[in-house]
Amino acid sequence: MAPSLSPIRSHHVAVIGAGAAGLVAARELRREGHSVVVFERQKQVGGTWIYTDHIEPDPLSVDPTRSVVHSSVYGSLRTNLPRECMGYRDFPFVVRSGVSESRDPRRFPSHGEVLAYLQDFAKEFAIEEMIRFDTAVVKVAPAAEEGSGKWRIESTEKEKKVLRDEIYDAVVVCNGHYIEPRHAEIPGISSWPGKEMHSHNYRIPEPFRDQVVVLIGNSASADDISRDIARVAKEVHVACRSNEADTYIERPGYNNLWMHSMIECVHKDGSVVFQNGKTISVDVIMHCTGYKYHFPFLETNGNVTVDDNRVGPLYKDVFSPAFAPWLSFVGIPWKVVPFPMFELQSKWIAGVLSGRIPLPSKEDMMMEIKTLYSTLDAQGIAKRYTHQMGISQFEYNSWLASQCGCSETEEWRKEMYFATGVKKRAHPETYRDEWDDHHLVSQAYQDFSLYA
Ligand code: FAD
């Protein structure tokens, strides 16, 4: 007897953004039978991986009227995950033979190789035909007909100066979250005479030649950029909130790079005082302090808010219960392996929209979210860490995979992620060029042969 088919419904879906999240969302939605329009305000796919020399006119990126430069990628950036681990599950990030010499075959390649990979992905799955480039979404709001579940999207297409006002059944938000900087609060900063900037506007070390620079933060960016700048700067000091108050360590292999505790205060004579008691005269303070989730186009009557960097309420970091399943987000979790997670989130959204995968009731989704928030509160975890996953990402991926009826994260990928983390912490200088997880690479390539 033929298996009975559930009635699959096709919808008209808007995807906002054609970065790594939007590209795979578009592919999965179309695979599921939906009609898809992707809005992308840049001229090409790739999002944050589109490196540009341009920086924003306001080096701290606080002016709300500034012209936004999307990418935060700096010239020397190489991936912090090995390519086998980083790629989408069914489109391995392997070295492509027979393509241009400008490709970077290294295991932890430069940003240009990631962009080329995303371009390959878009080409392989003919995604560009769904994308409206140069088109910025300026407003997303529930359509006027109360309870219709539909969304009104206003967009502007720059060169043609076209304004569009359209109705969609569903919206998938994939606008990235490394655009709107967060800053450290520094006592005395208003009268400090030096230059302040955010790492969002860092590209190359040359402007820092012979300067004394303080970087604030303990992210991958602070780590990379401090070393980059130390090649030309007079002195580089990294201040970090999570370091013990008496921290003062010279970085091995450098004679001009030090780790400190956090900045205590700054003075109008240009000096910076650290909690460890050291005082130095400083030219530049660079905030490597991360970013805020920001959805300037989204109007939800308070049903989705950003509160101390918690986007909520969101069920499983994806669906807004108030609007489910017609409003969803791909790419909210951080401290994760992003591309394969985006792929699973997108499959889930596509299947839920078509009615193939059930969602709990709004009440049950809200109850689960409230339980999560109470647990975080009870553990003393600040709201801004709500979407940090780390080790729990694989349990989350397994849950998504079970919903979608697809295979779980490969064991080699998990082990590679952990092995890379260990190696990065132990050998931050060399982990991108020296490794010993060869057996995991072999296992990855065995899997990849399925997708040849
Ligand atoms: P983005 O790539 O930011 O794409 C969002 C897209 O939405 C953009 O193209 C943007 O133009 C568009 N958009 C935004 N607003 C609008 C609007 N209103 N209208 C129309 N279009 C809009 N990940 C890794 O896996 N490995 C790494 O080594 C790694 N290193 C990183 C280093 C840095 C410095 C940064 C910032 C991130 C790094 N990441 C890394 C994480 C990276 O952000 C993700 O890999 C991934 O690229 C995020 O994709 P996304 O699609 O969510 O966002």
Short mmCIF file of C-alpha atoms and ligand atoms in Angstrom, two decimals:
data_model
loop_
_atom_site.label_atom_id
_atom_site.label_comp_id
_atom_site.label_asym_id
_atom_site.label_seq_id
_atom_site.Cartn_x
_atom_site.Cartn_y
_atom_site.Cartn_z
CA MET A 1 0.00 0.00 0.00
CA ALA A 2 1.34 3.44 -0.87
CA PRO A 3 2.29 5.54 2.19
CA SER A 4 -0.25 8.23 2.95
CA LEU A 5 1.08 11.70 2.31
CA SER A 6 0.35 14.48 4.76
CA PRO A 7 -1.03 17.61 3.10
CA ILE A 8 1.99 19.85 2.56
CA ARG A 9 1.20 23.52 2.30
CA SER A 10 3.35 25.88 0.31
CA HIS A 11 3.76 29.49 1.45
CA HIS A 12 5.18 32.75 0.18
CA VAL A 13 8.17 33.37 2.44
CA ALA A 14 10.49 36.35 2.80
CA VAL A 15 14.05 35.75 3.96
CA ILE A 16 15.95 38.79 5.21
CA GLY A 17 19.68 38.52 4.44
CA ALA A 18 21.81 36.42 2.09
CA GLY A 19 24.65 35.53 4.44
CA ALA A 20 25.40 31.97 5.54
CA ALA A 21 22.02 31.80 7.35
CA GLY A 22 19.83 33.31 4.64
CA LEU A 23 21.37 31.21 1.87
CA VAL A 24 20.67 27.90 3.53
CA ALA A 25 17.25 29.07 4.74
CA ALA A 26 16.33 29.90 1.13
CA ARG A 27 17.52 26.52 -0.06
CA GLU A 28 15.61 24.58 2.58
CA LEU A 29 12.42 26.59 2.12
CA ARG A 30 12.44 26.03 -1.62
CA ARG A 31 13.25 22.33 -1.18
CA GLU A 32 10.15 22.10 0.99
CA GLY A 33 8.06 23.65 -1.79
CA HIS A 34 7.70 27.23 -0.56
CA SER A 35 8.11 30.24 -2.84
CA VAL A 36 10.96 32.37 -1.55
CA VAL A 37 12.16 35.95 -1.92
CA VAL A 38 15.48 36.82 -0.28
CA PHE A 39 16.12 40.49 0.51
CA GLU A 40 19.78 41.45 0.56
CA ARG A 41 20.96 45.01 0.96
CA GLN A 42 24.47 44.27 -0.35
CA LYS A 43 25.35 43.55 -3.96
CA GLN A 44 26.40 39.95 -3.43
CA VAL A 45 25.94 36.92 -1.19
CA GLY A 46 28.19 36.18 1.81
CA GLY A 47 27.19 38.70 4.51
CA THR A 48 29.91 39.24 7.05
CA TRP A 49 32.44 37.35 4.90
CA ILE A 50 32.44 40.12 2.27
CA TYR A 51 35.65 41.85 3.32
CA THR A 52 35.87 45.56 2.63
CA ASP A 53 38.54 48.21 3.27
CA HIS A 54 35.74 50.60 4.16
CA ILE A 55 35.02 51.38 7.76
CA GLU A 56 32.26 53.43 9.31
CA PRO A 57 32.82 57.19 9.70
CA ASP A 58 32.14 56.91 13.43
CA PRO A 59 34.92 54.61 14.74
CA LEU A 60 32.81 53.52 17.73
CA SER A 61 29.74 52.91 15.54
CA VAL A 62 27.36 54.56 17.99
CA ASP A 63 25.79 57.19 15.74
CA PRO A 64 22.38 55.76 14.73
CA THR A 65 22.44 57.85 11.52
CA ARG A 66 25.83 56.53 10.36
CA SER A 67 26.07 54.63 7.08
CA VAL A 68 26.51 51.04 8.23
CA VAL A 69 29.35 48.88 6.91
CA HIS A 70 28.13 45.33 7.35
CA SER A 71 31.32 43.30 7.60
CA SER A 72 33.43 43.01 10.75
CA VAL A 73 36.08 40.94 9.02
CA TYR A 74 39.70 42.18 9.20
CA GLY A 75 42.40 41.68 6.59
CA SER A 76 44.38 38.94 8.34
CA LEU A 77 41.35 36.95 9.52
CA ARG A 78 41.55 33.18 9.18
CA THR A 79 38.74 30.94 10.38
CA ASN A 80 38.84 29.76 13.97
CA LEU A 81 37.27 26.42 13.02
CA PRO A 82 38.75 23.87 10.62
CA ARG A 83 37.00 23.91 7.28
CA GLU A 84 35.70 20.31 7.57
CA CYS A 85 33.90 21.23 10.80
CA MET A 86 32.67 24.61 9.63
CA GLY A 87 30.87 23.77 6.36
CA TYR A 88 27.21 22.93 5.79
CA ARG A 89 26.48 19.26 6.34
CA ASP A 90 25.64 18.34 2.75
CA PHE A 91 27.96 20.78 0.97
CA PRO A 92 31.38 20.11 2.47
CA PHE A 93 33.84 22.97 2.74
CA VAL A 94 36.62 21.13 0.91
CA VAL A 95 39.47 22.43 -1.21
CA ARG A 96 38.00 22.78 -4.68
CA SER A 97 40.26 21.63 -7.47
CA GLY A 98 40.18 23.25 -10.88
CA VAL A 99 39.06 26.62 -9.56
CA SER A 100 40.98 29.88 -9.48
CA GLU A 101 44.43 30.09 -7.90
CA SER A 102 43.15 32.77 -5.56
CA ARG A 103 41.52 30.02 -3.48
CA ASP A 104 43.11 29.28 -0.10
CA PRO A 105 43.62 25.54 0.46
CA ARG A 106 44.58 25.84 4.13
CA ARG A 107 42.59 23.97 6.73
CA PHE A 108 41.85 27.24 8.58
CA PRO A 109 41.56 29.44 5.51
CA SER A 110 41.33 33.19 5.11
CA HIS A 111 38.02 35.04 4.95
CA GLY A 112 38.17 35.14 1.14
CA GLU A 113 37.96 31.35 0.97
CA VAL A 114 34.82 31.33 3.14
CA LEU A 115 33.24 33.91 0.86
CA ALA A 116 34.17 31.80 -2.18
CA TYR A 117 32.62 28.75 -0.49
CA LEU A 118 29.35 30.61 0.13
CA GLN A 119 29.36 31.80 -3.48
CA ASP A 120 29.87 28.17 -4.59
CA PHE A 121 26.95 27.12 -2.39
CA ALA A 122 24.71 29.82 -3.86
CA LYS A 123 25.67 28.76 -7.38
CA GLU A 124 25.31 25.03 -6.76
CA PHE A 125 21.74 25.46 -5.50
CA ALA A 126 20.78 28.35 -7.83
CA ILE A 127 19.95 30.56 -4.89
CA GLU A 128 20.74 33.88 -6.54
CA GLU A 129 17.60 33.61 -8.64
CA MET A 130 15.62 34.04 -5.40
CA ILE A 131 17.60 37.06 -4.20
CA ARG A 132 16.83 40.75 -4.66
CA PHE A 133 20.24 42.36 -4.25
CA ASP A 134 20.77 45.97 -3.24
CA THR A 135 17.44 45.81 -1.50
CA ALA A 136 17.14 46.77 2.15
CA VAL A 137 14.20 45.76 4.28
CA VAL A 138 13.11 48.84 6.18
CA LYS A 139 9.95 47.60 7.88
CA VAL A 140 8.47 44.23 8.81
CA ALA A 141 5.14 44.33 10.63
CA PRO A 142 2.05 42.17 10.98
CA ALA A 143 -0.30 42.86 8.07
CA ALA A 144 -3.28 45.03 8.97
CA GLU A 145 -5.86 42.26 8.77
CA GLU A 146 -5.81 41.24 12.42
CA GLY A 147 -5.14 37.55 12.93
CA SER A 148 -4.31 36.88 9.28
CA GLY A 149 -0.80 35.82 10.32
CA LYS A 150 0.59 37.60 7.27
CA TRP A 151 3.42 40.14 7.21
CA ARG A 152 3.84 43.45 5.45
CA ILE A 153 7.38 44.09 4.24
CA GLU A 154 8.59 47.46 3.08
CA SER A 155 11.86 47.54 1.19
CA THR A 156 13.94 49.95 -0.84
CA GLU A 157 16.01 49.04 -3.83
CA LYS A 158 18.83 51.56 -3.88
CA GLU A 159 19.89 52.16 -7.44
CA LYS A 160 16.47 51.94 -8.98
CA LYS A 161 15.08 53.87 -6.02
CA VAL A 162 12.22 51.39 -5.94
CA LEU A 163 10.04 51.29 -2.86
CA ARG A 164 8.09 48.11 -2.35
CA ASP A 165 5.31 47.32 0.07
CA GLU A 166 4.36 43.64 -0.09
CA ILE A 167 2.53 40.96 1.83
CA TYR A 168 4.14 37.61 2.70
CA ASP A 169 2.82 34.60 4.54
CA ALA A 170 5.97 34.21 6.62
CA VAL A 171 9.24 35.97 7.41
CA VAL A 172 12.55 34.34 8.27
CA VAL A 173 15.00 36.83 9.79
CA CYS A 174 18.65 36.15 8.90
CA ASN A 175 20.17 39.62 9.22
CA GLY A 176 23.30 38.67 11.17
CA HIS A 177 24.33 39.86 14.60
CA TYR A 178 27.83 41.26 14.25
CA ILE A 179 26.86 44.75 13.14
CA GLU A 180 25.70 46.79 16.13
CA PRO A 181 28.65 47.09 18.57
CA ARG A 182 28.59 46.80 22.35
CA HIS A 183 31.03 48.93 24.32
CA ALA A 184 32.73 48.71 27.69
CA GLU A 185 31.93 51.38 30.26
CA ILE A 186 35.12 53.17 31.28
CA PRO A 187 35.14 55.62 34.20
CA GLY A 188 36.56 58.97 33.08
CA ILE A 189 36.24 58.27 29.34
CA SER A 190 34.42 61.53 28.50
CA SER A 191 37.54 63.60 29.27
CA TRP A 192 40.12 61.09 27.99
CA PRO A 193 41.83 62.66 24.94
CA GLY A 194 42.87 59.52 23.01
CA LYS A 195 41.11 57.73 20.17
CA GLU A 196 38.40 55.15 20.86
CA MET A 197 37.12 52.63 18.35
CA HIS A 198 35.33 49.27 18.09
CA SER A 199 36.89 46.19 16.49
CA HIS A 200 34.04 46.34 13.94
CA ASN A 201 36.12 49.12 12.32
CA TYR A 202 39.49 47.36 12.47
CA ARG A 203 40.96 46.19 9.17
CA ILE A 204 44.78 46.33 9.13
CA PRO A 205 47.57 47.02 11.66
CA GLU A 206 49.38 49.86 9.81
CA PRO A 207 47.42 52.77 11.35
CA PHE A 208 48.67 51.60 14.77
CA ARG A 209 52.39 51.77 13.92
CA ASP A 210 54.40 53.02 16.93
CA GLN A 211 51.22 53.58 18.93
CA VAL A 212 50.29 52.37 22.40
CA VAL A 213 47.03 50.46 22.07
CA VAL A 214 44.69 48.98 24.67
CA LEU A 215 42.19 46.34 23.52
CA ILE A 216 39.26 45.44 25.75
CA GLY A 217 37.83 41.93 25.55
CA ASN A 218 38.68 38.26 25.56
CA SER A 219 37.03 37.22 22.30
CA ALA A 220 38.67 35.59 19.29
CA SER A 221 38.83 39.08 17.76
CA ALA A 222 40.74 40.58 20.72
CA ASP A 223 43.14 37.67 20.55
CA ASP A 224 43.76 37.90 16.79
CA ILE A 225 43.83 41.69 16.58
CA SER A 226 46.21 42.16 19.53
CA ARG A 227 48.76 39.90 17.80
CA ASP A 228 48.17 41.55 14.45
CA ILE A 229 48.78 45.02 15.89
CA ALA A 230 51.74 43.92 18.04
CA ARG A 231 53.72 43.47 14.80
CA VAL A 232 53.84 47.24 14.29
CA ALA A 233 52.69 48.96 17.50
CA LYS A 234 54.96 50.23 20.24
CA GLU A 235 52.93 48.47 22.94
CA VAL A 236 49.72 46.46 23.02
CA HIS A 237 47.78 45.86 26.25
CA VAL A 238 44.73 43.61 26.49
CA ALA A 239 42.31 44.40 29.32
CA CYS A 240 39.82 41.74 30.23
CA ARG A 241 36.93 41.73 32.69
CA SER A 242 37.21 37.99 33.34
CA ASN A 243 40.91 38.19 34.34
CA GLU A 244 41.85 38.23 38.04
CA ALA A 245 42.37 41.77 39.39
CA ASP A 246 46.14 41.30 39.70
CA THR A 247 46.66 39.89 36.18
CA TYR A 248 49.74 41.26 34.44
CA ILE A 249 51.30 38.79 32.01
CA GLU A 250 53.67 39.35 29.12
CA ARG A 251 52.52 37.22 26.20
CA PRO A 252 55.12 34.55 25.40
CA GLY A 253 56.91 35.26 22.12
CA TYR A 254 56.32 39.03 22.32
CA ASN A 255 58.12 41.86 24.05
CA ASN A 256 55.34 44.41 23.51
CA LEU A 257 52.11 42.53 24.31
CA TRP A 258 50.65 42.24 27.81
CA MET A 259 47.49 40.81 29.38
CA HIS A 260 45.84 42.82 32.18
CA SER A 261 42.79 42.85 34.35
CA MET A 262 40.04 45.33 33.42
CA ILE A 263 40.58 49.09 33.12
CA GLU A 264 39.92 50.83 36.45
CA CYS A 265 39.65 54.35 34.97
CA VAL A 266 41.18 56.76 32.45
CA HIS A 267 42.36 60.35 32.90
CA LYS A 268 42.48 63.54 30.89
CA ASP A 269 46.30 63.35 30.68
CA GLY A 270 45.81 60.32 28.37
CA SER A 271 46.65 57.70 30.98
CA VAL A 272 44.85 54.41 31.50
CA VAL A 273 44.82 52.76 34.93
CA PHE A 274 44.22 49.00 35.18
CA GLN A 275 42.78 47.14 38.17
CA ASN A 276 46.22 45.56 38.61
CA GLY A 277 47.59 49.01 39.51
CA LYS A 278 49.56 49.58 36.29
CA THR A 279 49.23 53.01 34.66
CA ILE A 280 50.25 53.71 31.07
CA SER A 281 49.89 56.51 28.59
CA VAL A 282 47.72 55.29 25.71
CA ASP A 283 46.95 56.46 22.16
CA VAL A 284 44.04 54.15 21.24
CA ILE A 285 41.42 52.12 23.12
CA MET A 286 39.78 49.46 20.98
CA HIS A 287 36.57 47.83 22.23
CA CYS A 288 36.58 44.16 21.18
CA THR A 289 33.45 43.73 23.25
CA GLY A 290 31.09 42.06 20.85
CA TYR A 291 27.75 43.06 19.39
CA LYS A 292 24.07 43.56 20.12
CA TYR A 293 21.22 41.80 18.40
CA HIS A 294 19.53 44.46 16.37
CA PHE A 295 16.37 44.30 14.27
CA PRO A 296 15.71 47.93 13.36
CA PHE A 297 13.11 46.95 10.76
CA LEU A 298 11.01 44.70 12.99
CA GLU A 299 7.73 45.96 14.50
CA THR A 300 6.06 43.39 16.71
CA ASN A 301 4.13 45.48 19.26
CA GLY A 302 6.50 44.27 21.96
CA ASN A 303 6.00 40.59 21.17
CA VAL A 304 9.69 40.21 20.33
CA THR A 305 12.15 42.38 22.22
CA VAL A 306 15.89 42.62 22.79
CA ASP A 307 16.55 43.00 26.50
CA ASP A 308 20.21 42.99 27.60
CA ASN A 309 20.94 41.02 24.43
CA ARG A 310 18.23 38.44 25.07
CA VAL A 311 16.01 38.16 22.00
CA GLY A 312 12.70 36.97 23.24
CA PRO A 313 10.58 35.28 23.82
CA LEU A 314 11.79 32.75 21.25
CA TYR A 315 10.99 29.05 21.29
CA LYS A 316 14.23 27.09 20.77
CA ASP A 317 15.89 30.36 19.69
CA VAL A 318 13.84 30.25 16.47
CA PHE A 319 10.07 30.87 16.67
CA SER A 320 8.26 33.78 18.29
CA PRO A 321 5.31 32.04 20.05
CA ALA A 322 3.06 35.07 19.46
CA PHE A 323 3.53 34.80 15.70
CA ALA A 324 4.51 31.15 15.24
CA PRO A 325 5.18 29.80 12.77
CA TRP A 326 5.01 32.96 10.65
CA LEU A 327 7.99 34.74 12.20
CA SER A 328 11.27 32.93 12.77
CA PHE A 329 14.96 33.60 13.18
CA VAL A 330 18.00 31.71 11.93
CA GLY A 331 21.40 32.22 13.54
CA ILE A 332 20.61 33.56 17.01
CA PRO A 333 22.77 31.11 19.07
CA TRP A 334 26.43 31.96 19.57
CA LYS A 335 29.54 30.06 20.60
CA VAL A 336 28.49 27.41 18.11
CA VAL A 337 29.50 25.89 14.78
CA PRO A 338 27.21 28.19 12.81
CA PHE A 339 26.69 26.86 9.27
CA PRO A 340 25.51 23.30 10.10
CA MET A 341 23.28 24.69 12.84
CA PHE A 342 21.76 27.21 10.41
CA GLU A 343 21.06 24.28 8.10
CA LEU A 344 19.14 22.38 10.79
CA GLN A 345 17.22 25.44 11.98
CA SER A 346 16.25 26.14 8.36
CA LYS A 347 15.05 22.58 7.72
CA TRP A 348 12.94 22.82 10.87
CA ILE A 349 11.38 26.15 9.87
CA ALA A 350 10.67 24.92 6.34
CA GLY A 351 8.99 21.74 7.64
CA VAL A 352 6.97 23.57 10.28
CA LEU A 353 5.72 26.11 7.74
CA SER A 354 4.55 23.40 5.40
CA GLY A 355 2.70 21.65 8.20
CA ARG A 356 4.89 18.54 7.98
CA ILE A 357 6.45 19.13 11.42
CA PRO A 358 4.12 20.07 14.32
CA LEU A 359 4.88 22.84 16.80
CA PRO A 360 3.62 22.84 20.40
CA SER A 361 0.81 25.24 21.31
CA LYS A 362 1.73 28.87 21.98
CA GLU A 363 1.07 28.26 25.68
CA ASP A 364 3.41 25.27 25.80
CA MET A 365 6.12 27.16 23.92
CA MET A 366 5.81 30.08 26.35
CA MET A 367 5.93 27.73 29.30
CA GLU A 368 9.16 26.17 28.06
CA ILE A 369 10.69 29.61 27.49
CA LYS A 370 9.70 30.77 30.97
CA THR A 371 11.24 27.64 32.47
CA LEU A 372 14.46 28.32 30.58
CA TYR A 373 14.57 31.92 31.81
CA SER A 374 13.92 30.82 35.42
CA THR A 375 16.69 28.23 35.19
CA LEU A 376 19.14 30.82 33.87
CA ASP A 377 18.11 33.23 36.65
CA ALA A 378 18.51 30.56 39.30
CA GLN A 379 22.00 29.79 37.99
CA GLY A 380 22.91 33.48 38.11
CA ILE A 381 23.40 33.62 34.33
CA ALA A 382 22.84 37.13 32.95
CA LYS A 383 20.25 37.64 30.21
CA ARG A 384 22.94 38.47 27.68
CA TYR A 385 24.15 34.86 27.83
CA THR A 386 20.72 33.40 26.96
CA HIS A 387 21.80 32.47 23.44
CA GLN A 388 25.32 31.30 24.29
CA MET A 389 25.48 27.55 23.66
CA GLY A 390 28.98 26.08 23.61
CA ILE A 391 28.75 22.46 24.64
CA SER A 392 24.93 22.39 24.66
CA GLN A 393 24.78 23.14 20.92
CA PHE A 394 25.04 19.46 20.03
CA GLU A 395 22.08 18.50 22.19
CA TYR A 396 20.17 21.35 20.54
CA ASN A 397 21.24 20.14 17.08
CA SER A 398 20.11 16.61 17.97
CA TRP A 399 16.72 17.93 18.96
CA LEU A 400 16.40 19.86 15.70
CA ALA A 401 17.52 16.81 13.72
CA SER A 402 14.92 14.64 15.47
CA GLN A 403 12.20 17.14 14.56
CA CYS A 404 13.32 17.16 10.94
CA GLY A 405 13.87 13.41 10.71
CA CYS A 406 17.47 13.84 9.60
CA SER A 407 20.77 12.57 10.93
CA GLU A 408 22.43 14.03 14.01
CA THR A 409 25.68 15.99 14.04
CA GLU A 410 28.50 13.70 12.96
CA GLU A 411 30.68 12.42 15.83
CA TRP A 412 33.84 13.55 14.04
CA ARG A 413 32.46 17.11 13.80
CA LYS A 414 31.78 17.29 17.52
CA GLU A 415 35.19 15.87 18.39
CA MET A 416 36.89 18.21 15.95
CA TYR A 417 35.13 21.19 17.54
CA PHE A 418 36.31 20.19 21.02
CA ALA A 419 39.83 19.26 19.85
CA THR A 420 40.17 22.64 18.13
CA GLY A 421 39.03 24.46 21.27
CA VAL A 422 41.63 22.68 23.39
CA LYS A 423 44.37 23.33 20.85
CA LYS A 424 43.38 27.00 20.48
CA ARG A 425 43.60 27.60 24.22
CA ALA A 426 46.94 25.77 24.55
CA HIS A 427 48.60 27.07 21.37
CA PRO A 428 46.81 30.21 20.20
CA GLU A 429 49.70 31.12 17.89
CA THR A 430 49.93 27.86 16.01
CA TYR A 431 46.62 25.97 16.23
CA ARG A 432 45.67 27.00 12.70
CA ASP A 433 48.79 25.44 11.18
CA GLU A 434 49.64 22.49 13.42
CA TRP A 435 47.16 19.82 14.51
CA ASP A 436 46.97 16.17 15.43
CA ASP A 437 43.32 15.22 14.77
CA HIS A 438 44.20 13.51 11.47
CA HIS A 439 41.89 10.57 12.21
CA LEU A 440 38.94 12.99 12.44
CA VAL A 441 39.87 14.60 9.13
CA SER A 442 39.88 11.11 7.52
CA GLN A 443 36.44 10.36 8.97
CA ALA A 444 35.15 13.69 7.69
CA TYR A 445 36.39 12.98 4.18
CA GLN A 446 34.79 9.53 4.24
CA ASP A 447 31.47 11.24 4.93
CA PHE A 448 32.14 13.90 2.33
CA SER A 449 32.54 11.25 -0.36
CA LEU A 450 28.75 10.80 -0.09
CA TYR A 451 28.31 14.34 -1.40
CA ALA A 452 30.98 14.24 -4.11
P1 FAD B 1 25.73 37.69 8.11
O1 FAD B 1 26.83 36.99 7.48
O2 FAD B 1 26.02 38.92 8.86
O3 FAD B 1 24.64 38.00 6.98
C1 FAD B 1 23.51 38.81 7.21
C2 FAD B 1 23.07 39.40 5.88
O4 FAD B 1 21.87 40.13 6.08
C3 FAD B 1 24.08 40.38 5.28
O5 FAD B 1 24.39 40.00 3.97
C4 FAD B 1 23.38 41.72 5.36
O6 FAD B 1 23.73 42.57 4.30
C5 FAD B 1 21.92 41.32 5.31
N1 FAD B 1 21.02 42.29 5.92
C6 FAD B 1 21.08 42.77 7.18
N2 FAD B 1 20.08 43.64 7.40
C7 FAD B 1 19.36 43.70 6.24
C8 FAD B 1 18.21 44.44 5.84
N3 FAD B 1 17.57 45.27 6.65
N4 FAD B 1 17.76 44.27 4.57
C9 FAD B 1 18.38 43.40 3.72
N5 FAD B 1 19.49 42.70 4.04
C10 FAD B 1 19.96 42.84 5.31
N6 FAD B 1 31.96 31.58 11.94
C11 FAD B 1 32.59 30.43 11.62
O7 FAD B 1 31.93 29.43 11.35
N7 FAD B 1 33.96 30.35 11.59
C12 FAD B 1 34.74 31.43 11.85
O8 FAD B 1 35.95 31.35 11.80
C13 FAD B 1 34.09 32.68 12.16
N8 FAD B 1 34.82 33.80 12.37
C14 FAD B 1 34.17 34.99 12.53
C15 FAD B 1 34.92 36.16 12.66
C16 FAD B 1 34.30 37.38 12.80
C17 FAD B 1 35.11 38.63 12.94
C18 FAD B 1 32.90 37.45 12.82
C19 FAD B 1 32.18 38.77 12.95
C20 FAD B 1 32.13 36.31 12.72
C21 FAD B 1 32.76 35.06 12.57
N9 FAD B 1 32.03 33.88 12.45
C22 FAD B 1 32.67 32.70 12.19
C23 FAD B 1 30.58 33.90 12.62
C24 FAD B 1 29.82 34.34 11.36
O9 FAD B 1 29.12 35.45 11.71
C25 FAD B 1 28.96 33.24 10.87
O10 FAD B 1 29.82 32.24 10.37
C26 FAD B 1 27.99 33.57 9.73
O11 FAD B 1 28.70 34.08 8.64
C27 FAD B 1 26.84 34.46 10.11
O12 FAD B 1 25.95 34.45 9.03
P2 FAD B 1 24.57 35.22 9.04
O13 FAD B 1 23.93 34.93 7.75
O14 FAD B 1 23.85 34.94 10.29
O15 FAD B 1 24.94 36.77 9.14
#
